[in-house]
């Protein structure tokens, strides 16, 4: 049974930093591209960062230069280092595999981790 557990969220002031972690309890972590998504209240979920199996990364323009995604295949964990946080970064953050998300109309999502940035 596949399970995702995100952690590391919290309340931080504008300009602050947080490091999110996502542990994958399931098979074959290393063969997937992984991504962090976020969903702000009243908005659709959006992809903010992704990392390929060869560790190539890409970012949404809104977080480029401030967020860094990384992965540890040995720990089946993907990370998101968030610096220079802004109030507009406030959202629930989720991790998942883009291939899985795209392959079904109802992909599995865990509860995510709440990030709140105060001004």
Coordinates of N, CA, C and O in Angstrom, one line a residue:
X1 N 0.8 -1.2 0.0 CA 0.0 0.0 0.0 C 0.9 1.2 0.0 O 1.8 1.4 0.8
X2 N 0.6 2.1 -0.9 CA 1.4 3.3 -1.1 C 1.0 4.4 0.0 O -0.2 4.6 0.2
X3 N 2.0 5.0 0.5 CA 1.7 6.1 1.5 C 2.7 7.2 1.3 O 3.9 7.0 1.1
X4 N 2.3 8.4 1.5 CA 3.1 9.6 1.4 C 2.9 10.4 2.7 O 1.8 10.6 3.2
X5 N 4.0 10.8 3.3 CA 3.9 11.5 4.6 C 4.8 12.8 4.5 O 6.0 12.7 4.5
X6 N 4.1 13.9 4.4 CA 4.8 15.2 4.4 C 4.9 15.8 5.8 O 4.1 15.6 6.6
X7 N 6.0 16.5 6.0 CA 6.2 17.2 7.3 C 7.1 18.4 7.1 O 7.7 18.6 6.0
X8 N 7.2 19.2 8.1 CA 8.1 20.4 8.1 C 7.4 21.7 7.9 O 8.1 22.8 8.0
X9 N 6.1 21.7 7.7 CA 5.4 23.0 7.6 C 5.3 23.7 8.9 O 5.7 23.2 10.0
X10 N 4.7 24.9 8.9 CA 4.5 25.7 10.1 C 4.2 27.1 9.8 O 4.0 27.5 8.6
X11 N 4.3 27.9 10.8 CA 4.1 29.4 10.7 C 5.4 30.1 10.7 O 6.2 29.8 11.6
X12 N 5.7 30.9 9.7 CA 6.9 31.6 9.6 C 6.7 33.0 9.2 O 5.7 33.3 8.4
X13 N 7.5 34.0 9.5 CA 7.4 35.3 9.1 C 7.9 35.5 7.7 O 8.8 34.7 7.2
X14 N 7.4 36.5 7.0 CA 7.9 36.8 5.7 C 9.4 36.9 5.7 O 10.0 37.6 6.5
X15 N 10.1 36.3 4.7 CA 11.5 36.3 4.6 C 12.2 35.1 5.3 O 13.4 34.9 5.1
X16 N 11.4 34.3 6.0 CA 11.9 33.2 6.7 C 12.1 32.0 5.8 O 11.8 32.0 4.6
X17 N 12.5 30.9 6.4 CA 12.7 29.6 5.7 C 12.1 28.4 6.4 O 11.8 28.4 7.6
X18 N 11.8 27.4 5.6 CA 11.3 26.1 6.1 C 11.8 25.1 5.2 O 12.1 25.3 4.0
X19 N 12.0 23.9 5.7 CA 12.4 22.7 4.9 C 11.3 21.6 5.1 O 11.1 21.1 6.2
X20 N 10.7 21.3 3.9 CA 9.7 20.3 3.9 C 10.3 18.9 3.6 O 11.3 18.9 2.8
X21 N 9.7 17.9 4.1 CA 10.2 16.5 3.8 C 9.0 15.7 3.4 O 7.9 15.9 3.9
X22 N 9.2 14.7 2.5 CA 8.1 13.8 2.1 C 8.7 12.4 2.1 O 9.6 12.2 1.2
X23 N 8.2 11.6 2.9 CA 8.7 10.2 2.9 C 7.7 9.3 2.2 O 6.5 9.4 2.4
X24 N 8.2 8.5 1.3 CA 7.4 7.6 0.5 C 7.5 6.2 1.0 O 8.5 5.6 1.0
X25 N 6.3 5.7 1.4 CA 6.3 4.3 1.9 C 5.6 3.5 0.8 O 4.4 3.3 0.7
X26 N 6.5 3.0 -0.1 CA 6.0 2.2 -1.3 C 7.2 1.8 -2.1 O 8.3 2.1 -1.8
X27 N 6.9 1.0 -3.1 CA 8.0 0.5 -3.9 C 8.6 1.5 -4.9 O 7.9 2.4 -5.4
X28 N 9.8 1.3 -5.3 CA 10.4 1.9 -6.4 C 10.5 3.4 -6.4 O 10.2 4.1 -7.4
X29 N 10.8 4.0 -5.2 CA 10.9 5.5 -5.1 C 11.8 6.0 -6.2 O 11.5 7.0 -6.9
X30 N 12.9 5.3 -6.5 CA 14.0 5.9 -7.3 C 13.6 6.0 -8.8 O 14.3 6.7 -9.5
X31 N 12.6 5.3 -9.2 CA 12.3 5.3 -10.7 C 11.4 6.4 -11.1 O 11.2 6.6 -12.3
X32 N 10.9 7.2 -10.1 CA 9.9 8.2 -10.4 C 10.6 9.6 -10.4 O 11.5 9.9 -9.7
X33 N 10.0 10.5 -11.3 CA 10.1 11.9 -11.1 C 9.2 12.3 -9.9 O 8.1 11.8 -9.8
X34 N 9.7 13.1 -9.0 CA 8.9 13.6 -7.9 C 8.7 15.1 -8.0 O 9.5 15.8 -8.6
X35 N 7.6 15.5 -7.3 CA 7.3 16.9 -7.4 C 6.6 17.4 -6.1 O 6.0 16.6 -5.4
X36 N 6.8 18.6 -5.8 CA 6.0 19.3 -4.8 C 4.9 20.1 -5.4 O 5.2 20.8 -6.4
X37 N 3.7 20.0 -4.8 CA 2.6 20.8 -5.3 C 2.1 21.7 -4.1 O 2.4 21.4 -2.9
X38 N 1.3 22.6 -4.4 CA 0.7 23.4 -3.3 C -0.7 23.8 -3.7 O -1.0 24.0 -4.9
X39 N -1.5 24.0 -2.7 CA -2.9 24.4 -2.9 C -3.2 25.5 -1.8 O -3.3 25.2 -0.7
X40 N -3.4 26.7 -2.3 CA -3.9 27.8 -1.4 C -5.4 27.8 -1.3 O -6.1 27.2 -2.2
X41 N -5.9 28.3 -0.3 CA -7.3 28.3 0.0 C -8.1 29.0 -1.2 O -7.7 30.1 -1.6
X42 N -9.0 28.3 -1.7 CA -9.8 28.8 -2.8 C -9.2 28.7 -4.2 O -9.7 29.2 -5.2
X43 N -8.0 28.1 -4.3 CA -7.3 28.0 -5.5 C -7.1 26.5 -5.9 O -7.2 25.7 -5.0
X44 N -6.8 26.3 -7.1 CA -6.5 24.9 -7.6 C -5.0 24.6 -7.2 O -4.2 25.4 -7.0
X45 N -4.8 23.3 -7.0 CA -3.5 22.8 -6.7 C -2.6 23.1 -7.9 O -2.9 22.9 -9.1
X46 N -1.3 23.5 -7.6 CA -0.4 23.8 -8.6 C 1.0 23.1 -8.3 O 1.3 22.9 -7.2
X47 N 1.7 22.8 -9.4 CA 3.0 22.2 -9.3 C 4.0 23.3 -9.1 O 4.0 24.3 -9.9
X48 N 4.9 23.2 -8.1 CA 5.9 24.3 -7.8 C 7.3 23.8 -8.1 O 8.1 24.7 -8.5
X49 N 7.6 22.5 -8.0 CA 9.0 22.1 -8.3 C 8.9 20.6 -8.6 O 8.1 19.9 -8.0
X50 N 9.9 20.2 -9.4 CA 10.0 18.8 -9.7 C 11.4 18.4 -9.9 O 12.3 19.2 -10.1
X51 N 11.7 17.1 -9.7 CA 13.1 16.6 -9.8 C 13.0 15.2 -10.5 O 12.3 14.3 -10.1
X52 N 13.8 15.1 -11.5 CA 13.9 13.9 -12.3 C 14.7 12.8 -11.6 O 15.4 13.1 -10.6
X53 N 14.8 11.6 -12.2 CA 15.6 10.6 -11.6 C 17.1 10.9 -11.7 O 17.8 10.4 -10.9
X54 N 17.5 11.7 -12.6 CA 18.9 12.1 -12.7 C 19.2 13.4 -11.9 O 20.2 14.0 -12.1
X55 N 18.2 13.8 -11.1 CA 18.3 15.0 -10.2 C 18.2 16.3 -10.9 O 18.4 17.4 -10.3
X56 N 17.8 16.3 -12.2 CA 17.5 17.5 -12.9 C 16.3 18.2 -12.2 O 15.3 17.4 -12.0
X57 N 16.3 19.5 -12.0 CA 15.2 20.1 -11.3 C 14.6 21.2 -12.2 O 15.2 21.7 -13.1
X58 N 13.3 21.5 -11.9 CA 12.6 22.6 -12.6 C 11.7 23.2 -11.6 O 11.2 22.6 -10.6
X59 N 11.4 24.5 -11.8 CA 10.6 25.3 -10.8 C 9.6 26.2 -11.5 O 9.8 26.7 -12.6
X60 N 8.5 26.4 -10.8 CA 7.5 27.4 -11.3 C 8.2 28.8 -11.1 O 9.0 28.9 -10.2
X61 N 7.9 29.7 -12.0 CA 8.5 31.0 -11.9 C 8.3 31.7 -10.6 O 9.2 32.5 -10.2
X62 N 7.2 31.4 -9.9 CA 6.9 32.1 -8.7 C 7.9 31.7 -7.6 O 7.9 32.4 -6.6
X63 N 8.6 30.6 -7.7 CA 9.4 30.1 -6.6 C 10.9 30.0 -7.0 O 11.8 29.7 -6.2
X64 N 11.1 30.2 -8.3 CA 12.5 30.1 -8.8 C 13.5 31.0 -8.1 O 13.2 32.2 -7.9
X65 N 14.6 30.5 -7.7 CA 15.6 31.2 -7.0 C 15.4 31.3 -5.5 O 16.2 31.7 -4.7
X66 N 14.2 30.8 -5.0 CA 13.9 30.8 -3.6 C 13.7 29.4 -3.0 O 14.1 29.1 -1.9
X67 N 13.2 28.5 -3.8 CA 13.0 27.1 -3.4 C 14.0 26.2 -4.1 O 14.4 26.4 -5.2
X68 N 14.3 25.1 -3.3 CA 15.2 24.1 -3.9 C 14.6 22.7 -3.6 O 14.4 22.4 -2.4
X69 N 14.4 21.9 -4.6 CA 13.9 20.5 -4.4 C 15.1 19.6 -4.5 O 16.1 19.8 -5.3
X70 N 15.1 18.5 -3.7 CA 16.1 17.5 -3.7 C 15.5 16.2 -3.3 O 14.4 16.1 -2.9
X71 N 16.3 15.1 -3.5 CA 15.8 13.8 -3.2 C 16.9 12.9 -2.7 O 18.1 13.1 -3.0
X72 N 16.5 12.0 -1.8 CA 17.5 11.0 -1.3 C 16.8 9.6 -1.5 O 15.9 9.2 -0.8
X73 N 17.3 9.0 -2.6 CA 16.7 7.7 -3.0 C 16.9 6.6 -1.9 O 16.0 5.8 -1.7
X74 N 18.0 6.7 -1.1 CA 18.3 5.7 -0.1 C 17.3 5.8 1.1 O 17.0 4.9 1.8
X75 N 16.7 7.0 1.2 CA 15.7 7.3 2.3 C 14.3 7.4 1.8 O 13.4 7.7 2.5
X76 N 14.1 7.2 0.5 CA 12.8 7.4 -0.2 C 12.2 8.7 0.2 O 11.0 8.7 0.6
X77 N 12.9 9.7 0.2 CA 12.5 11.0 0.7 C 12.8 12.1 -0.3 O 13.9 12.1 -1.0
X78 N 11.8 13.0 -0.5 CA 12.0 14.2 -1.3 C 11.9 15.4 -0.4 O 11.0 15.4 0.5
X79 N 12.7 16.4 -0.6 CA 12.7 17.6 0.2 C 12.4 18.9 -0.6 O 12.6 18.9 -1.8
X80 N 12.0 19.9 0.1 CA 11.8 21.2 -0.5 C 12.3 22.2 0.5 O 11.7 22.5 1.6
X81 N 13.4 22.8 0.2 CA 14.0 23.9 1.0 C 13.4 25.2 0.5 O 13.5 25.6 -0.7
X82 N 12.7 25.9 1.4 CA 12.0 27.2 1.0 C 12.6 28.3 1.7 O 12.6 28.4 3.0
X83 N 13.2 29.3 1.0 CA 13.8 30.5 1.5 C 13.1 31.7 1.1 O 12.3 31.6 0.1
X84 N 13.4 32.8 1.7 CA 12.7 34.1 1.4 C 11.2 33.9 1.2 O 10.7 34.4 0.2
X85 N 10.6 33.3 2.1 CA 9.2 33.0 2.0 C 8.4 34.3 2.0 O 8.7 35.3 2.6
X86 N 7.3 34.2 1.2 CA 6.4 35.4 1.1 C 5.0 34.9 1.5 O 4.6 33.8 1.5
X87 N 4.1 35.9 1.9 CA 2.8 35.5 2.3 C 2.0 34.8 1.2 O 1.2 33.9 1.5
X88 N 2.3 35.0 -0.1 CA 1.6 34.3 -1.2 C 2.1 32.8 -1.3 O 1.5 32.1 -2.1
X89 N 3.1 32.4 -0.5 CA 3.5 31.0 -0.5 C 2.6 30.2 0.5 O 2.7 29.0 0.6
X90 N 1.8 30.9 1.2 CA 0.9 30.2 2.2 C 0.0 29.3 1.4 O -0.7 29.6 0.5
X91 N 0.0 28.0 1.8 CA -0.7 26.9 1.2 C -0.5 25.6 1.9 O 0.4 25.5 2.8
X92 N -1.3 24.6 1.5 CA -0.9 23.2 1.9 C 0.0 22.7 0.8 O -0.3 22.8 -0.4
X93 N 1.1 22.1 1.3 CA 2.1 21.5 0.3 C 2.0 20.0 0.3 O 1.9 19.4 1.4
X94 N 2.0 19.5 -0.9 CA 1.9 18.0 -1.1 C 3.1 17.6 -2.0 O 3.6 18.3 -2.8
X95 N 3.5 16.3 -1.8 CA 4.4 15.7 -2.8 C 3.7 14.6 -3.5 O 2.7 14.1 -3.0
X96 N 4.2 14.3 -4.7 CA 3.6 13.2 -5.5 C 4.4 13.0 -6.7 O 5.4 13.7 -6.9
X97 N 4.0 12.0 -7.4 CA 4.7 11.6 -8.7 C 3.9 12.2 -9.8 O 2.7 11.7 -10.0
X98 N 4.4 13.0 -10.6 CA 3.6 13.6 -11.7 C 3.1 12.6 -12.7 O 2.0 12.7 -13.2
X99 N 3.8 11.5 -12.9 CA 3.3 10.5 -13.8 C 2.0 9.8 -13.2 O 1.1 9.5 -14.0
X100 N 2.0 9.6 -11.9 CA 0.9 9.0 -11.3 C -0.3 10.0 -11.3 O -1.4 9.6 -11.6
X101 N 0.0 11.2 -11.0 CA -1.1 12.2 -11.0 C -1.7 12.3 -12.3 O -3.0 12.5 -12.4
X102 N -1.0 12.3 -13.4 CA -1.5 12.4 -14.7 C -2.2 11.2 -15.2 O -3.0 11.3 -16.2
X103 N -2.0 10.0 -14.6 CA -2.5 8.8 -15.1 C -3.9 8.4 -14.7 O -4.5 7.5 -15.2
X104 N -4.4 9.2 -13.7 CA -5.7 8.8 -13.2 C -6.5 10.1 -12.8 O -5.9 11.1 -12.5
X105 N -7.8 10.0 -12.9 CA -8.7 11.1 -12.6 C -8.8 11.4 -11.1 O -9.1 12.5 -10.7
X106 N -8.4 10.4 -10.3 CA -8.5 10.5 -8.8 C -7.2 10.0 -8.2 O -7.2 9.0 -7.6
X107 N -6.1 10.7 -8.4 CA -4.8 10.2 -7.8 C -4.9 10.3 -6.3 O -5.6 11.1 -5.7
X108 N -4.1 9.5 -5.7 CA -3.9 9.5 -4.2 C -3.2 10.7 -3.8 O -2.1 11.1 -4.3
X109 N -3.7 11.5 -2.8 CA -3.0 12.6 -2.2 C -3.0 12.4 -0.7 O -4.1 12.0 -0.1
X110 N -1.9 12.6 0.0 CA -1.9 12.6 1.4 C -2.5 13.9 2.0 O -3.0 14.7 1.2
X111 N -2.4 14.1 3.3 CA -3.0 15.3 3.9 C -2.1 16.5 3.7 O -2.6 17.6 3.9
X112 N -0.9 16.3 3.3 CA 0.0 17.5 3.1 C 0.5 18.1 4.4 O 0.2 17.6 5.5
X113 N 1.2 19.2 4.2 CA 1.7 20.0 5.3 C 1.4 21.5 5.1 O 1.7 22.0 4.1
X114 N 0.9 22.1 6.1 CA 0.5 23.5 6.0 C 1.6 24.4 6.2 O 2.4 24.3 7.2
X115 N 1.8 25.3 5.3 CA 2.8 26.4 5.4 C 2.0 27.7 5.4 O 1.2 28.0 4.6
X116 N 2.3 28.5 6.5 CA 1.7 29.8 6.6 C 2.8 30.9 6.8 O 3.6 30.7 7.7
X117 N 2.7 31.9 5.9 CA 3.7 32.9 6.0 C 3.0 34.2 6.3 O 2.1 34.7 5.6
X118 N 3.4 34.8 7.5 CA 2.8 36.0 7.9 C 3.6 37.2 7.4 O 4.8 37.2 7.3
X119 N 2.9 38.3 7.2 CA 3.6 39.5 6.6 C 4.1 40.4 7.7 O 3.8 40.2 8.9

